[in-house]
Coordinates of N, CA and C in Angstrom, one line a residue:
Chain U
D1 N 85.6 117.6 75.0 CA 85.2 117.8 76.6 C 84.2 116.7 76.6
S2 N 84.4 115.7 77.7 CA 83.5 114.6 77.7 C 82.0 115.1 78.9
G3 N 82.3 116.3 79.4 CA 81.6 116.8 80.6 C 81.8 116.2 81.5
V4 N 82.8 115.3 82.1 CA 82.8 115.0 83.2 C 84.3 115.8 84.0
T5 N 84.2 116.1 85.0 CA 85.1 117.2 85.7 C 86.2 116.6 86.8
Q6 N 87.3 116.7 86.8 CA 88.0 115.8 88.2 C 88.9 116.7 88.6
T7 N 88.9 117.2 89.8 CA 89.8 118.2 90.5 C 90.5 117.3 91.7
P8 N 91.9 117.5 92.0 CA 92.4 118.3 91.4 C 93.3 117.9 90.1
K9 N 93.5 118.3 89.3 CA 94.2 117.7 88.1 C 95.6 117.0 88.2
H10 N 96.3 117.7 89.4 CA 97.9 117.2 89.9 C 98.0 117.3 91.0
L11 N 98.4 116.4 92.0 CA 98.6 116.4 93.1 C 99.8 115.6 93.8
I12 N 100.8 116.5 94.6 CA 101.7 116.0 95.1 C 101.6 116.0 96.8
T13 N 101.9 114.7 96.9 CA 101.8 114.6 98.4 C 102.9 113.8 99.2
A14 N 103.1 113.2 100.3 CA 104.1 112.6 101.0 C 103.4 111.5 101.6
T15 N 104.2 110.3 101.7 CA 104.0 108.7 102.2 C 103.2 109.2 103.4
G16 N 102.1 108.5 103.6 CA 101.5 108.0 105.1 C 100.5 109.6 105.0
Q17 N 100.4 110.1 104.1 CA 99.0 111.2 104.1 C 97.7 110.7 103.4
R18 N 97.1 111.7 103.3 CA 95.3 111.3 102.8 C 95.2 112.4 102.1
V19 N 94.9 112.0 101.1 CA 94.1 112.9 99.9 C 92.5 112.7 99.5
T20 N 92.0 113.5 98.9 CA 90.7 113.5 98.4 C 90.2 113.7 96.9
L21 N 90.1 113.0 95.8 CA 90.1 113.3 94.5 C 88.2 113.3 94.4
R22 N 88.2 114.4 93.8 CA 86.7 114.7 93.3 C 86.4 114.4 92.1
C23 N 85.3 114.1 92.2 CA 84.5 113.7 90.3 C 83.2 114.4 90.3
S24 N 82.9 115.5 89.3 CA 81.4 115.7 88.8 C 81.4 115.2 87.6
P25 N 80.3 114.2 87.7 CA 79.8 113.5 86.5 C 79.2 114.4 85.7
R26 N 78.7 114.2 84.2 CA 78.2 114.5 83.3 C 76.6 115.1 83.7
S27 N 76.0 115.9 83.4 CA 74.9 116.2 84.0 C 73.6 115.1 83.9
G28 N 73.0 114.8 84.5 CA 72.3 113.7 84.5 C 72.6 112.1 84.6
D29 N 73.9 112.2 84.7 CA 74.7 110.8 84.9 C 74.5 110.0 86.2
L30 N 73.9 108.8 86.7 CA 73.9 108.5 87.8 C 75.2 107.6 88.2
S31 N 75.5 107.0 87.4 CA 76.6 106.2 87.2 C 78.0 106.8 87.7
V32 N 78.5 106.5 88.5 CA 80.2 107.1 88.5 C 81.0 105.8 88.9
Y33 N 81.8 105.9 87.9 CA 82.9 104.5 88.0 C 84.6 105.3 88.7
W34 N 85.3 104.6 89.4 CA 86.6 105.1 89.5 C 87.8 104.3 88.9
Y35 N 88.9 104.6 88.2 CA 89.9 103.8 87.9 C 91.1 104.1 88.2
Q36 N 92.4 103.2 88.6 CA 93.8 103.5 88.8 C 94.2 103.2 87.6
Q37 N 95.2 104.1 87.1 CA 96.2 103.8 86.3 C 97.5 104.0 86.6
S38 N 98.3 103.1 86.6 CA 99.9 103.1 87.3 C 100.7 103.4 85.7
L39 N 101.8 104.0 85.9 CA 102.8 104.4 84.8 C 102.7 103.1 84.2
D40 N 102.4 103.8 82.5 CA 102.5 102.3 81.5 C 101.4 101.2 81.9
Q41 N 100.4 101.1 82.9 CA 99.8 99.8 82.9 C 98.4 100.3 82.5
G42 N 97.8 99.2 82.3 CA 96.1 99.4 82.2 C 95.2 100.0 83.2
L43 N 94.1 100.0 82.8 CA 93.3 100.6 83.6 C 92.6 99.8 84.7
Q44 N 92.9 100.1 86.1 CA 92.3 99.2 87.0 C 90.9 99.7 87.7
F45 N 89.9 98.9 87.4 CA 88.6 99.1 87.9 C 88.7 99.2 89.3
L46 N 88.2 100.1 90.3 CA 88.3 100.3 91.2 C 86.8 100.3 92.1
I47 N 86.1 101.0 91.7 CA 84.7 100.9 92.6 C 83.7 101.7 91.6
Q48 N 82.1 101.2 91.5 CA 81.1 102.1 90.9 C 80.2 102.3 91.6
Y49 N 79.6 103.7 91.7 CA 78.5 104.0 92.7 C 77.4 104.3 91.4
Y50 N 76.3 104.1 91.8 CA 74.9 104.8 91.1 C 73.9 105.1 91.9
N51 N 73.7 106.4 91.8 CA 72.6 107.2 92.5 C 73.1 106.9 94.1
G52 N 73.9 107.2 94.6 CA 74.6 107.3 95.8 C 75.1 106.1 96.7
E53 N 74.2 104.7 95.7 CA 74.8 103.4 96.4 C 76.2 102.6 95.5
E54 N 77.0 101.9 96.2 CA 78.1 101.2 95.8 C 77.3 100.1 94.9
R55 N 77.7 100.3 93.8 CA 77.1 98.8 92.7 C 78.2 97.8 92.5
A56 N 79.6 98.3 92.5 CA 80.3 97.0 91.9 C 81.8 97.6 92.4
K57 N 82.7 96.4 92.9 CA 83.7 97.0 93.6 C 84.8 96.0 92.9
G58 N 86.0 96.7 92.5 CA 86.8 96.2 92.0 C 88.5 95.9 92.9
N59 N 89.7 96.0 92.4 CA 90.8 96.3 93.1 C 90.9 97.1 93.8
I60 N 89.8 97.5 94.8 CA 90.1 98.8 95.7 C 90.6 98.3 96.9
L61 N 91.9 99.1 97.4 CA 92.3 98.8 98.1 C 91.8 99.0 99.9
E62 N 92.0 98.7 101.0 CA 91.2 99.0 102.1 C 91.5 100.4 102.8
R63 N 92.4 100.7 102.1 CA 93.2 102.2 102.8 C 92.4 103.1 101.5
F64 N 91.5 102.8 100.5 CA 90.8 103.8 99.8 C 89.3 103.9 99.8
S65 N 88.8 104.7 99.9 CA 87.4 104.6 100.1 C 86.8 105.4 99.0
A66 N 85.4 105.3 99.0 CA 84.6 106.3 98.0 C 83.5 106.8 98.4
Q67 N 83.0 107.6 98.0 CA 81.3 107.8 98.0 C 80.7 108.9 97.1
Q68 N 79.3 108.6 97.0 CA 78.8 109.4 96.0 C 77.5 110.2 96.8
F69 N 77.6 111.4 96.6 CA 76.7 112.4 97.3 C 75.4 112.7 96.9
P70 N 74.6 113.2 97.1 CA 73.2 113.3 96.9 C 73.3 114.3 95.3
D71 N 74.1 115.2 95.5 CA 74.2 115.9 94.1 C 75.0 115.1 93.1
L72 N 75.2 113.6 93.2 CA 76.0 113.0 92.2 C 77.1 113.4 92.1
H73 N 77.9 114.0 92.6 CA 79.3 114.2 92.4 C 80.0 113.0 93.6
S74 N 81.2 112.5 93.1 CA 81.6 111.4 94.1 C 83.3 111.8 94.5
E75 N 83.5 111.3 95.7 CA 84.9 111.7 96.2 C 85.6 110.1 96.2
L76 N 86.5 110.1 96.1 CA 87.7 108.9 96.2 C 88.7 109.4 97.2
N77 N 88.6 108.8 98.3 CA 89.7 108.9 99.7 C 90.6 108.2 99.6
L78 N 92.1 108.6 99.5 CA 93.3 107.6 99.4 C 93.9 107.9 100.8
S79 N 94.2 107.1 101.7 CA 94.7 107.2 103.0 C 96.1 106.6 103.2
S80 N 96.9 106.9 104.1 CA 97.9 106.3 104.3 C 98.8 105.9 103.1
L81 N 99.1 106.9 102.3 CA 99.5 106.8 100.9 C 100.8 106.3 101.2
E82 N 101.2 105.7 100.1 CA 102.2 104.9 99.8 C 103.1 105.1 98.4
L83 N 104.0 104.6 98.0 CA 105.1 105.4 96.7 C 104.1 104.7 95.7
G84 N 103.6 103.6 95.9 CA 102.8 102.7 94.7 C 101.7 103.4 94.6
D85 N 101.5 103.9 95.2 CA 99.9 104.7 94.9 C 99.9 106.1 93.8
S86 N 101.2 106.0 93.5 CA 101.3 107.6 92.4 C 100.9 106.6 91.1
A87 N 99.9 107.5 90.4 CA 99.3 106.9 89.3 C 98.1 107.9 89.0
L88 N 97.6 107.8 87.6 CA 96.5 108.4 87.4 C 95.1 108.1 87.9
Y89 N 94.3 108.5 88.4 CA 93.1 108.3 88.7 C 91.7 109.1 87.6
F90 N 91.1 108.0 87.3 CA 90.3 108.5 86.3 C 89.0 108.3 87.4
C91 N 87.9 109.2 86.5 CA 86.4 109.1 86.7 C 86.0 108.9 85.6
A92 N 84.8 108.1 85.5 CA 83.9 108.1 84.3 C 82.6 108.3 84.9
S93 N 81.3 108.4 84.0 CA 80.2 108.5 84.4 C 79.4 107.9 83.3
S94 N 78.2 107.4 83.6 CA 77.3 106.8 82.6 C 75.8 107.3 83.4
P95 N 75.2 107.2 82.5 CA 73.3 107.5 82.3 C 72.8 106.3 83.0
R96 N 73.4 104.9 82.9 CA 72.7 103.9 83.3 C 73.4 103.4 84.5
T97 N 73.0 102.4 85.0 CA 73.1 101.5 86.3 C 73.9 100.3 85.8
S98 N 73.5 99.9 84.8 CA 74.2 98.4 84.2 C 73.4 98.3 82.9
G99 N 74.3 97.4 82.1 CA 74.1 96.8 80.9 C 74.6 98.3 79.8
S100 N 75.3 99.1 79.8 CA 75.7 100.1 79.0 C 77.1 100.4 79.4
G101 N 77.9 99.9 78.4 CA 79.5 100.4 78.7 C 79.7 101.8 78.4
E102 N 78.8 102.8 77.9 CA 79.3 103.6 77.4 C 79.6 105.0 78.1
L103 N 80.6 104.7 78.7 CA 81.4 105.6 79.9 C 82.0 106.7 79.0
F104 N 81.7 108.0 79.9 CA 82.1 109.0 79.7 C 83.7 109.5 80.7
F105 N 84.8 109.4 80.2 CA 85.9 109.6 81.2 C 86.2 111.2 81.1
G106 N 86.7 111.3 82.9 CA 87.2 112.7 82.5 C 88.7 112.9 82.3
E107 N 89.4 113.7 82.7 CA 91.0 113.9 82.3 C 92.0 113.3 83.2
G108 N 91.4 112.9 84.3 CA 92.2 112.3 85.3 C 92.6 113.1 86.5
S109 N 93.2 112.8 87.3 CA 93.7 113.4 88.6 C 95.0 112.8 88.5
R110 N 96.2 113.5 88.6 CA 97.8 112.7 88.5 C 98.1 112.8 89.8
L111 N 98.4 111.7 90.4 CA 98.8 111.9 92.2 C 100.4 111.1 92.3
T112 N 100.8 112.1 92.9 CA 102.5 111.6 93.0 C 102.7 111.9 94.6
V113 N 103.1 110.5 94.8 CA 103.5 110.3 96.4 C 104.8 110.3 96.5
L114 N 105.6 111.2 97.4 CA 107.2 111.1 97.4 C 107.5 110.3 98.6
Chain I
D1 N 82.9 87.2 84.3 CA 82.9 88.2 83.2 C 83.8 87.3 82.0
A2 N 83.1 88.0 80.6 CA 84.0 87.4 79.4 C 85.3 88.2 79.5
K3 N 86.5 87.7 79.1 CA 87.3 88.2 79.1 C 88.3 88.3 77.3
T4 N 88.8 89.1 77.3 CA 89.3 89.5 75.8 C 90.7 89.5 75.8
T5 N 91.0 89.3 74.5 CA 92.5 88.6 74.1 C 92.8 89.7 72.9
Q6 N 93.9 90.7 73.2 CA 94.1 91.5 72.1 C 95.6 91.4 71.7
P7 N 96.2 91.8 70.6 CA 97.2 91.8 70.2 C 98.2 92.9 71.0
T8 N 99.4 92.9 71.7 CA 100.1 94.0 72.5 C 100.1 95.2 71.4
S9 N 100.7 95.2 70.6 CA 100.9 96.4 69.9 C 100.5 96.1 68.2
M10 N 100.5 97.2 67.6 CA 100.3 97.0 66.0 C 100.8 98.3 65.3
D11 N 101.2 98.2 63.9 CA 101.4 99.5 63.6 C 100.6 99.5 62.1
C12 N 100.3 100.9 62.1 CA 99.5 100.9 60.6 C 100.0 102.5 59.6
A13 N 100.0 102.3 58.5 CA 100.5 103.4 57.5 C 99.6 104.5 57.5
E14 N 99.6 105.8 57.6 CA 98.7 106.7 57.6 C 97.8 106.5 56.4
G15 N 96.6 106.5 56.4 CA 95.8 106.3 55.3 C 95.5 105.2 54.9
R16 N 95.9 104.3 55.8 CA 95.7 103.1 55.3 C 94.4 102.7 56.4
A17 N 93.8 101.5 56.0 CA 93.0 100.9 57.3 C 93.4 100.2 58.3
A18 N 93.1 100.5 59.5 CA 93.6 99.7 60.7 C 92.7 98.9 61.0
N19 N 93.1 97.6 61.1 CA 92.5 96.1 61.7 C 92.8 95.8 63.0
L20 N 92.0 96.3 64.0 CA 92.5 95.8 65.5 C 91.4 94.5 65.6
P21 N 92.1 93.4 65.9 CA 91.4 92.0 66.2 C 90.9 92.2 67.9
C22 N 90.1 91.5 68.1 CA 90.0 91.0 69.6 C 89.3 89.9 69.7
N23 N 89.9 88.9 70.5 CA 89.0 87.4 70.9 C 88.6 87.5 72.1
H24 N 87.0 86.8 72.1 CA 85.9 87.1 73.4 C 85.4 85.7 73.3
S25 N 86.2 84.6 73.5 CA 85.5 83.0 73.2 C 84.4 82.8 74.1
T26 N 84.4 83.5 75.5 CA 83.6 83.1 76.6 C 82.6 83.7 76.6
I27 N 82.1 84.7 75.7 CA 81.3 85.6 75.9 C 79.6 85.0 75.8
S28 N 78.8 85.7 76.5 CA 77.6 85.1 76.4 C 77.1 86.1 75.5
G29 N 75.4 85.2 75.5 CA 74.5 85.7 74.6 C 74.1 87.5 74.8
N30 N 74.3 87.8 76.0 CA 73.5 89.1 76.4 C 74.9 90.1 76.7
E31 N 75.7 89.8 76.1 CA 77.1 90.4 76.4 C 77.5 91.1 75.3
Y32 N 77.4 92.9 75.7 CA 78.1 93.7 74.5 C 79.5 93.5 74.2
V33 N 80.0 94.0 73.1 CA 81.3 94.5 73.0 C 81.4 96.0 72.8
Y34 N 82.5 96.4 73.4 CA 82.6 97.7 73.4 C 84.0 97.9 72.9
W35 N 84.5 99.0 72.4 CA 85.7 99.4 72.0 C 86.0 100.9 72.4
Y36 N 87.0 101.3 73.4 CA 87.5 102.7 73.7 C 89.2 102.8 73.3
R37 N 89.4 103.9 73.4 CA 90.7 104.3 73.0 C 91.2 105.2 74.1
Q38 N 92.4 105.4 74.4 CA 93.1 105.9 75.0 C 94.5 106.7 74.2
I39 N 94.4 108.3 74.3 CA 95.7 108.7 73.7 C 96.3 109.1 74.6
H40 N 97.7 108.6 74.3 CA 98.4 108.9 75.6 C 98.3 109.1 77.0
S41 N 97.7 110.0 78.0 CA 97.7 109.9 79.2 C 96.0 110.5 79.1
Q42 N 95.3 110.7 78.4 CA 94.1 111.2 78.6 C 93.2 110.3 78.7
G43 N 91.9 110.8 79.4 CA 90.9 110.0 79.7 C 90.4 109.3 78.5
P44 N 90.4 108.1 78.9 CA 89.8 106.7 77.4 C 88.7 107.4 76.8
Q45 N 88.6 107.0 75.2 CA 87.4 107.8 74.9 C 86.6 106.5 74.2
Y46 N 85.3 106.5 74.3 CA 84.3 105.9 73.7 C 84.3 105.4 72.2
I47 N 84.6 104.3 71.5 CA 84.5 104.6 70.2 C 83.1 103.9 69.5
I48 N 82.9 102.5 69.8 CA 81.5 101.8 69.3 C 81.7 101.1 70.2
H49 N 80.1 100.3 70.0 CA 79.8 99.2 70.3 C 78.6 98.4 69.8
G50 N 78.7 96.9 70.1 CA 78.2 95.9 69.3 C 77.2 94.8 70.2
L51 N 76.4 94.1 69.8 CA 75.8 92.5 70.1 C 76.1 91.5 69.5
K52 N 75.3 91.6 68.2 CA 75.6 90.7 67.4 C 75.9 91.4 65.9
N53 N 75.2 92.4 65.4 CA 75.5 93.3 64.1 C 76.7 93.9 63.8
N54 N 77.2 94.0 62.4 CA 77.8 95.1 62.7 C 77.4 96.1 62.9
E55 N 78.6 97.3 63.2 CA 78.1 98.6 63.2 C 79.0 99.9 62.9
T56 N 78.8 100.7 62.6 CA 79.5 101.6 61.9 C 79.0 103.0 62.4
N57 N 80.1 103.9 62.9 CA 79.7 105.3 63.2 C 80.9 105.9 62.4
E58 N 80.8 107.3 63.0 CA 81.5 108.5 62.2 C 83.3 107.9 62.7
M59 N 83.4 107.5 63.6 CA 84.7 107.0 64.1 C 85.6 105.8 63.2
A60 N 84.8 104.6 63.5 CA 85.0 103.2 62.9 C 83.8 102.4 62.7
S61 N 84.2 101.1 62.5 CA 83.4 100.0 62.1 C 83.8 99.0 62.9
L62 N 82.7 98.1 63.2 CA 82.7 96.9 64.4 C 82.4 95.8 63.6
I63 N 83.1 94.7 63.2 CA 82.8 93.6 62.6 C 82.8 92.7 64.0
I64 N 81.5 91.8 64.1 CA 81.7 90.8 65.0 C 81.3 89.4 64.4
T65 N 81.9 88.6 64.6 CA 81.9 87.1 63.8 C 80.6 86.4 64.2
E66 N 80.1 85.9 63.2 CA 78.7 85.1 63.4 C 78.3 84.4 65.1
D67 N 79.5 83.6 65.4 CA 79.9 83.0 66.6 C 80.1 84.0 67.8
R68 N 80.4 85.1 67.5 CA 80.5 86.3 68.3 C 81.6 85.9 69.3
K69 N 82.8 85.3 68.6 CA 83.9 84.8 69.8 C 85.1 85.6 69.3
S70 N 84.7 86.4 68.4 CA 85.8 87.5 68.3 C 85.3 88.7 67.4
S71 N 85.9 89.8 67.3 CA 85.5 91.1 66.8 C 86.8 92.0 66.0
T72 N 86.4 93.1 65.3 CA 87.6 93.8 64.8 C 87.0 94.9 64.6
L73 N 87.9 96.0 65.2 CA 87.7 97.7 64.9 C 88.4 97.8 63.8
I74 N 87.8 98.5 62.9 CA 88.1 99.0 61.7 C 88.4 100.4 61.6
L75 N 89.5 101.0 61.8 CA 89.5 102.5 61.3 C 89.9 102.5 60.2
P76 N 89.2 103.4 59.1 CA 89.1 103.1 57.7 C 90.2 103.9 57.0
H77 N 90.8 104.9 57.6 CA 91.8 105.8 56.9 C 92.4 106.3 58.1
A78 N 93.5 105.7 58.6 CA 94.0 105.9 59.9 C 95.0 107.1 59.6
T79 N 94.9 107.9 60.8 CA 95.8 109.3 60.9 C 96.6 109.2 61.8
L80 N 97.7 110.0 62.0 CA 98.6 110.0 62.9 C 98.0 110.3 64.2
R81 N 96.8 111.1 64.2 CA 96.1 111.2 65.8 C 95.2 110.0 66.1
D82 N 95.6 108.8 65.3 CA 94.8 107.7 66.0 C 96.0 106.9 66.8
T83 N 97.0 107.4 66.8 CA 97.6 106.4 67.7 C 97.3 106.6 68.8
A84 N 97.3 105.3 69.4 CA 96.4 105.4 71.1 C 96.7 103.8 71.4
V85 N 96.2 103.5 72.7 CA 95.8 102.2 73.3 C 94.4 102.1 72.9
Y86 N 94.0 101.0 72.2 CA 92.6 100.5 72.1 C 92.2 99.1 72.8
Y87 N 91.3 99.5 73.6 CA 90.5 98.4 74.5 C 89.4 97.8 73.8
C88 N 89.5 96.8 74.1 CA 88.3 95.5 73.6 C 87.8 95.2 74.9
I89 N 86.5 95.4 75.3 CA 85.8 95.0 76.4 C 84.6 94.4 76.1
V90 N 84.1 93.3 76.9 CA 83.0 92.6 76.7 C 82.1 93.0 78.3
I91 N 81.1 93.4 78.1 CA 80.4 93.4 79.6 C 78.9 93.1 79.3
N92 N 78.4 92.9 80.7 CA 76.9 92.8 80.6 C 76.5 93.6 82.1
N93 N 77.4 93.8 82.7 CA 76.9 94.3 83.9 C 77.8 95.8 84.5
N94 N 77.8 95.8 85.9 CA 78.3 96.9 86.1 C 79.8 97.1 86.0
D95 N 80.5 96.0 85.9 CA 81.9 95.7 86.2 C 82.7 96.0 84.9
M96 N 83.2 97.3 84.6 CA 84.0 97.6 83.5 C 85.5 97.4 83.6
R97 N 85.7 96.5 83.5 CA 87.2 95.9 83.6 C 87.8 95.8 82.1
F98 N 88.8 96.7 82.1 CA 89.7 96.9 81.0 C 90.9 96.1 80.9
G99 N 91.1 95.7 79.7 CA 92.6 94.7 79.8 C 93.7 95.8 79.3
A100 N 94.5 94.7 78.9 CA 96.0 95.9 78.8 C 95.6 96.8 77.2
G101 N 94.9 96.1 76.4 CA 94.7 96.9 75.1 C 95.7 96.6 74.1
T102 N 95.4 97.3 72.7 CA 96.5 97.0 72.0 C 97.3 98.4 71.8
R103 N 98.6 98.6 71.5 CA 99.0 99.9 71.4 C 99.1 100.1 69.8
L104 N 98.3 101.0 69.0 CA 98.3 101.2 67.8 C 99.1 102.4 67.2
T105 N 100.0 102.3 66.5 CA 101.2 103.4 66.0 C 101.1 103.3 64.7
V106 N 100.5 104.7 64.4 CA 100.1 105.0 62.8 C 101.3 106.2 62.4
K107 N 102.1 105.7 61.4 CA 103.2 105.9 61.1 C 103.2 106.8 59.7
P108 N 103.7 108.0 59.4 CA 103.7 108.4 58.3 C 104.4 107.7 57.2

């Protein structure tokens, strides 16, 4: 158990819909990272937050947005969903803002868009 | 950011050492080498990291060449449960980008 909690574990929805994925980082960790992993693909970095502020942006679509709240939990919002958005979405947390690659990953949220 | 190159796949016999190579020829002086693994569709798991010196922990050993342009992750006695995708990453900032990794299959 990494200490990172992601909900929901599974989610099935239809094209055009909007969903919110939630991540609770390990106690005390200020950084949260979001990744997307499509079937048999590598991990695609989406975005990173540190103590409520966006710190790095990867290949995140404009239809996707994220935020980190004062209690440090984070949410990833996916809108106007397309079939290609079906994937595993991982959240990871880290105690540092940068310079440390030791990330602790959650078990992921599996999104299926029909 | 420095990029890494890893073989797509490798096999290893159970009980033998698994040596997973990684090339990072454009690494700069303050960039660390990190290794993670992902078993099936679980969340990736941190294994080990290093800057210049070789490192060892309860999971693995990391050998970094003197010029730091390549490294090798060593699993000393591979078990079937070590079958996973292993990612080598080079970072010095917030951008944690993973490559395709090496799919290691440990065979009985």
